[in-house]
Amino acid sequence: MGVFNHPEFDHHESISFIDDPATGLNTIIAIHSTALGPAAGGCRRWVYANDEAALTDVLRLSRGMTYKNAVAGLPFGGDKSVILGSDAAPKSPELFRAFGRAIESLAGRYITAEDVGISVDDMRIVRGETKFVSGLPQSGNSAGGDPSPWTALGVFLGIEAAAASRLGADSMHGLTVAIQGVGNVGLHLCRLLHDAGARLVIADVNPGSLRAVCKLMPAEIASPQEILFSKVDVLAPCALGNVLDSETIPRIRANIIAGAANNQLATATDGRLLAESGILYAPDYVINAGGVISVAHEYLGGSSEDQVRAEVSLIPGRLQDIFRQAEGGSEPTNVIADNLARRIVANSNKNKAMHDSTDNRRIA
Ligand code: NAD
């Protein structure tokens, strides 16, 4: 399959395929839009079935970042990078230095940070080659560091908002939440939910991740194949995307789907299927914006953790607006969120065009 006729190609501004034979680095960096500012989005390292799967992932993820940053009110465009994991290219300082040089070659059009398979330490190595990186170790109480606790906080607050909206619940006490994937975000989310009195059902393909949760709190363990279909109040996908499709949705018994994973819907029409099945879906890039809010504040500098917390606390209000519109109209929540994000980007393009034409008149 080609690039420009790829079903997930959405007039991305640029797509870079970078190969570094010395380290084995193969990375794809997709800049979807810089309409709102330099493109910001994490780097994912994953072992893909083939190059096509990696391209599909990066095209979808980068468009999602444009929408996420727009709805979160951040002055950044959207992009994402994927590093193709393989035995021939294990994680190493040399590999991340080569990745840093790839970022540097884009001269600030892309700012990277952590996503699945990438740690704060990896980003520290990248920082040795480029300043266009965030998610670095914090100093004092300034914004920064691992974004996943902030993502988890936003998801937790979003789950509370969804539970109030759909179940009339004024707290999470006594509600049951199934969490698919208890890695960086999932573990923090488990803590917040447990502290709020929720019961947990968890699944992970990595037994070490399950043990980390069970050491800290009680949790029922489900199989990775069955967790999606648990009889629970809330399902929180916190592993990878594409878990909600025409095969899985008819079997889902949760009232609410609200989790951290990017691209939970296999296709946009699956959002309508969820609505028709009576399931309230919290659009993924709206609920999981906590991490990028932290990363953005760190990159811009001068913000404290309290400022990040205040911005993350705006996430439930945004979701409530979307839920209200969905209740009173005919569009499902994912379409309402997509339309909102596109409007924000289009308005910024319009404002820019007006600004440019004013400048041209001045020059003339
Ligand atoms: P992570 O790699 O730390 O955790 C993912 C966990 O999911 C791992 O423990 C992994 O073993 C598990 N997993 C993978 N496939 C699974 C499956 N089929 N069934 C059950 N478990 C499975 O990643 P993370 O940083 O916690 O991110 C989780 C999701 O949230 C990703 O989709 C990521 O893109 C999204 N996200 C993360 C952040 C962040 O701040 N880290 C921000 C926004 C969105």
XYZ file of C-alpha atoms and ligand atoms in Angstrom:
408
model
C 0.000 0.000 0.000
C 1.206 3.514 -0.767
C 1.353 6.512 1.536
C -0.794 9.169 -0.133
C -3.628 6.713 -0.818
C -3.349 5.087 2.620
C -6.795 5.009 4.312
C -5.339 6.757 7.397
C -3.505 9.466 5.420
C -5.189 12.761 6.293
C -3.112 15.333 4.388
C -0.326 14.987 6.946
C 2.148 17.830 6.479
C 5.152 15.528 6.346
C 6.142 11.942 7.010
C 9.822 11.115 7.537
C 11.164 7.573 7.231
C 14.552 7.500 8.911
C 17.016 4.621 8.802
C 20.252 4.562 10.789
C 22.146 1.393 9.794
C 24.787 1.874 12.504
C 22.261 1.417 15.347
C 19.464 -0.358 13.480
C 17.119 2.570 14.174
C 14.078 2.550 11.913
C 11.699 5.335 12.794
C 8.722 7.010 11.148
C 7.930 10.575 12.226
C 4.538 11.834 11.044
C 3.713 15.521 11.397
C -0.025 15.816 10.953
C -0.503 19.538 11.515
C 1.425 22.571 12.711
C -1.586 24.898 12.406
C -1.695 25.524 16.146
C 2.073 25.502 16.744
C 5.039 23.141 16.528
C 3.837 19.552 16.495
C 4.001 17.731 19.822
C 3.431 14.035 20.372
C 5.109 11.082 21.977
C 7.402 8.432 20.606
C 6.224 4.808 20.686
C 8.563 1.820 20.460
C 6.725 -1.306 19.442
C 7.399 -4.552 17.625
C 5.053 -4.218 14.649
C 3.927 -7.117 12.457
C 5.311 -5.203 9.448
C 6.143 -1.688 8.203
C 2.577 -1.207 7.030
C 1.263 -1.689 10.589
C 3.782 0.878 11.877
C 2.760 3.396 9.218
C -0.938 2.905 9.996
C -0.244 3.416 13.704
C 1.790 6.590 13.271
C -0.686 8.142 10.819
C -3.616 7.581 13.198
C -1.713 8.546 16.334
C -0.403 11.805 14.842
C -3.869 12.936 13.723
C -5.110 12.088 17.221
C -2.407 14.357 18.667
C -3.601 17.302 16.540
C -7.097 16.766 17.922
C -5.866 16.177 21.480
C -3.744 19.324 21.617
C -6.505 21.395 19.990
C -9.239 20.318 22.415
C -6.876 20.692 25.386
C -6.263 24.312 24.342
C -2.516 23.811 23.882
C -0.461 25.934 21.449
C 0.856 22.841 19.667
C 0.100 20.932 16.506
C 0.023 17.163 16.312
C 2.474 14.490 15.441
C 3.852 11.181 16.603
C 6.861 9.002 15.997
C 7.224 5.250 16.091
C 10.436 3.325 16.529
C 10.168 -0.126 14.978
C 11.329 -2.531 17.659
C 13.181 -5.694 16.676
C 15.860 -8.049 17.977
C 18.242 -6.418 15.509
C 17.634 -2.988 17.078
C 17.319 -3.406 20.849
C 16.931 -0.341 23.065
C 20.368 1.202 23.585
C 21.858 4.634 24.256
C 23.206 4.676 20.667
C 19.739 4.006 19.257
C 18.192 6.875 21.247
C 21.056 9.187 20.301
C 20.336 8.406 16.643
C 16.654 9.073 17.316
C 17.617 12.419 18.918
C 19.552 13.359 15.779
C 16.484 12.489 13.675
C 14.378 14.864 15.831
C 17.048 17.569 15.565
C 16.998 17.281 11.761
C 13.365 18.485 11.833
C 14.575 21.763 13.367
C 11.830 22.159 15.981
C 8.797 21.229 13.874
C 8.422 18.133 16.101
C 8.739 17.944 19.890
C 8.924 14.416 21.225
C 8.183 12.769 24.609
C 7.371 9.312 26.014
C 4.689 6.944 24.778
C 4.394 3.158 25.014
C 7.766 1.440 25.339
C 9.711 4.634 26.113
C 10.964 5.819 29.510
C 12.114 9.095 31.047
C 15.687 7.727 30.880
C 15.339 7.173 27.116
C 14.212 10.786 26.708
C 17.184 11.946 28.751
C 19.491 10.356 26.185
C 17.515 11.969 23.339
C 18.019 15.330 25.086
C 21.774 14.939 24.550
C 21.195 15.398 20.796
C 18.274 17.818 20.638
C 16.416 20.345 22.745
C 13.104 19.448 21.059
C 12.164 16.925 23.718
C 10.011 16.940 26.848
C 9.042 14.474 29.594
C 12.462 14.906 31.239
C 13.197 14.547 34.970
C 11.521 17.200 37.088
C 13.292 19.752 39.213
C 11.570 20.976 42.398
C 7.829 21.403 41.973
C 8.079 22.633 38.403
C 6.063 20.843 35.713
C 7.772 17.894 34.070
C 8.843 14.305 34.355
C 6.921 11.151 33.559
C 3.584 12.240 32.045
C 1.716 9.040 32.945
C 0.548 10.079 36.461
C -1.054 13.165 34.878
C -2.676 11.059 32.183
C -4.035 8.779 34.904
C -5.376 11.744 36.890
C -7.237 13.097 33.838
C -8.663 9.657 33.095
C -9.751 9.223 36.716
C -11.526 12.609 36.734
C -13.082 11.750 33.367
C -14.349 8.412 34.694
C -15.949 10.248 37.629
C -17.643 12.653 35.186
C -18.892 9.771 33.029
C -20.181 7.884 36.093
C -22.064 11.001 37.231
C -23.498 11.530 33.764
C -24.507 7.948 32.940
C -25.072 6.361 36.362
C -25.961 9.400 38.488
C -23.076 8.383 40.778
C -21.670 11.095 43.040
C -18.481 9.097 43.721
C -16.673 5.976 42.558
C -17.391 4.230 45.850
C -18.758 0.747 45.198
C -18.468 0.951 41.402
C -16.434 -1.650 39.523
C -13.867 -0.684 36.893
C -12.115 -3.078 34.507
C -8.670 -1.870 33.448
C -7.125 -3.404 30.357
C -3.359 -2.849 30.639
C -1.825 -1.866 33.967
C 1.459 -0.356 32.792
C 2.542 3.200 33.538
C -0.878 4.847 33.262
C -2.928 1.823 34.324
C -1.063 1.395 37.612
C -1.561 5.046 38.615
C -5.197 4.831 37.571
C -5.701 1.725 39.738
C -4.345 3.641 42.737
C -6.677 6.602 42.222
C -9.700 4.361 41.700
C -8.889 2.175 44.688
C -8.404 5.239 46.922
C -11.829 6.464 45.753
C -13.457 3.191 46.825
C -13.854 1.490 43.434
C -13.462 -2.271 42.940
C -10.884 -3.251 40.330
C -10.730 -5.952 37.669
C -7.413 -5.920 35.821
C -5.721 -7.677 32.917
C -2.276 -7.447 31.384
C -0.182 -9.616 29.105
C 2.780 -8.923 31.376
C 2.523 -10.817 34.706
C 4.988 -8.337 36.285
C 2.522 -5.467 35.716
C -0.272 -7.473 37.385
C 1.967 -8.233 40.360
C 2.825 -4.527 40.750
C -0.875 -3.690 41.187
C -1.721 -6.647 43.436
C 1.158 -5.766 45.763
C -0.502 -2.407 46.458
C -4.256 -3.117 46.492
C -6.883 -5.812 46.030
C -7.792 -6.503 42.408
C -9.517 -9.340 40.579
C -7.483 -10.624 37.658
C -9.176 -11.335 34.329
C -7.642 -12.813 31.206
C -6.468 -10.352 28.527
C -8.964 -11.998 26.137
C -11.971 -11.544 28.433
C -11.376 -8.250 30.274
C -13.254 -6.234 27.624
C -16.392 -8.265 28.274
C -16.382 -8.114 32.101
C -19.669 -7.205 33.761
C -18.537 -3.913 35.262
C -19.700 -0.306 35.461
C -16.709 1.137 33.623
C -14.264 -0.341 31.132
C -10.947 1.541 30.968
C -8.797 0.487 27.975
C -5.238 1.404 28.978
C -3.176 -0.889 26.730
C -3.165 -0.373 22.963
C -5.662 0.920 20.413
C -8.205 -0.684 18.068
C -9.924 -2.643 20.840
C -13.453 -1.388 20.095
C -14.815 -2.768 16.833
C -17.866 -4.465 15.368
C -16.760 -7.818 16.836
C -16.020 -6.665 20.398
C -18.697 -3.970 20.929
C -21.732 -6.324 20.860
C -20.115 -8.342 23.694
C -19.231 -5.378 25.955
C -21.319 -5.259 29.149
C -19.929 -2.068 30.732
C -22.109 1.072 30.789
C -19.160 3.370 30.224
C -15.886 3.157 28.284
C -13.324 5.652 29.522
C -9.611 4.897 29.384
C -6.162 6.127 28.455
C -5.360 4.154 25.309
C -5.060 6.163 22.106
C -7.248 5.205 19.123
C -9.554 2.891 21.049
C -12.104 2.881 18.214
C -11.045 0.769 15.225
C -13.076 3.100 12.966
C -15.086 6.278 13.564
C -18.337 4.374 12.901
C -17.643 2.197 15.940
C -18.452 5.278 18.050
C -21.992 5.204 16.678
C -22.220 1.477 17.372
C -21.301 2.145 21.012
C -23.941 4.874 21.305
C -26.566 2.599 19.743
C -25.590 -0.098 22.254
C -26.275 2.334 25.114
C -22.600 2.620 26.100
C -21.240 6.056 27.004
C -17.851 6.513 25.331
C -15.405 9.158 26.590
C -13.414 10.185 23.476
C -9.888 8.930 24.081
C -7.945 12.037 23.152
C -10.138 14.223 25.336
C -9.886 12.076 28.474
C -6.193 11.140 28.104
C -4.796 14.667 27.579
C -3.311 14.956 31.101
C 0.112 13.732 29.990
C 0.478 16.106 27.078
C -0.689 18.988 29.267
C 2.222 18.237 31.608
C 4.667 17.770 28.720
C 3.536 21.056 27.121
C 3.955 23.037 30.367
C 7.380 21.503 30.900
C 8.464 22.405 27.378
C 7.177 25.979 27.537
C 8.748 26.397 30.983
C 7.768 28.512 33.974
C 4.823 26.363 35.142
C 4.346 24.621 38.466
C 2.717 21.257 39.165
C -0.284 23.152 40.546
C -0.820 24.809 37.173
C -0.679 21.441 35.449
C -3.164 20.024 37.989
C -5.516 22.964 37.390
C -5.466 22.358 33.623
C -5.903 18.612 33.961
C -8.934 19.356 36.146
C -10.617 20.964 33.118
C -10.867 17.572 31.382
C -14.087 16.396 33.122
C -15.868 19.655 32.208
C -14.963 19.190 28.545
C -16.275 15.645 28.652
C -19.514 16.733 30.336
C -20.110 19.223 27.495
C -19.588 16.445 24.951
C -21.865 14.043 26.871
C -24.603 16.712 27.044
C -24.392 17.403 23.323
C -24.567 13.686 22.563
C -27.640 13.292 24.767
C -29.450 16.179 23.134
C -28.433 15.461 19.524
C -27.905 12.759 16.982
C -24.096 12.590 16.898
C -22.074 10.124 19.018
C -19.448 11.496 21.421
C -16.465 10.715 19.155
C -17.950 12.674 16.254
C -18.774 15.638 18.515
C -15.145 15.670 19.740
C -13.706 15.329 16.202
C -15.878 18.198 14.951
C -14.807 20.381 17.874
C -11.111 19.667 17.234
C -11.426 20.332 13.492
C -13.235 23.621 14.174
C -10.412 24.769 16.481
C -7.770 23.948 13.845
C -9.804 25.506 10.998
C -10.362 28.719 12.998
C -6.650 28.977 13.678
C -5.948 28.605 9.931
C -8.557 31.289 9.216
C -7.061 33.644 11.814
C -3.598 33.042 10.381
C -4.817 33.790 6.842
C -6.441 37.028 8.062
C -3.267 37.988 9.890
C -1.126 37.243 6.798
C -3.374 39.276 4.506
C -3.230 42.221 6.943
C 0.578 41.962 6.922
C 0.608 41.849 3.101
C -1.510 44.988 2.920
C 0.964 46.690 5.251
C 3.869 45.637 3.047
C 2.046 46.845 -0.080
P 2.730 1.023 29.058
O 3.480 0.349 27.968
O 3.450 1.451 30.276
O 1.498 0.106 29.530
C 0.717 -0.633 28.657
C 0.404 -1.951 29.355
O -0.534 -2.665 28.548
C 1.631 -2.852 29.540
O 1.719 -3.283 30.882
C 1.372 -4.015 28.574
O 1.912 -5.236 29.044
C -0.137 -4.032 28.549
N -0.722 -4.677 27.379
C -0.290 -4.649 26.087
N -1.137 -5.373 25.309
C -2.118 -5.835 26.137
C -3.282 -6.618 25.929
N -3.608 -7.092 24.735
N -4.063 -6.904 26.997
C -3.741 -6.446 28.229
N -2.646 -5.700 28.485
C -1.856 -5.409 27.447
O 1.981 2.264 28.354
P 1.307 3.502 29.071
O 2.239 4.635 29.030
O 0.688 3.055 30.348
O 0.162 3.850 28.018
C -1.010 3.057 27.932
C -1.914 3.592 26.825
O -2.267 4.942 27.112
C -1.254 3.623 25.437
O -2.230 3.383 24.454
C -0.749 5.058 25.312
O -0.647 5.472 23.973
C -1.879 5.787 26.023
N -1.448 7.068 26.566
C -0.415 7.130 27.445
C -0.022 8.359 27.962
C 1.076 8.469 28.974
O 1.179 9.515 29.631
N 1.891 7.447 29.175
C -0.687 9.517 27.569
C -1.765 9.425 26.684
C -2.132 8.184 26.177
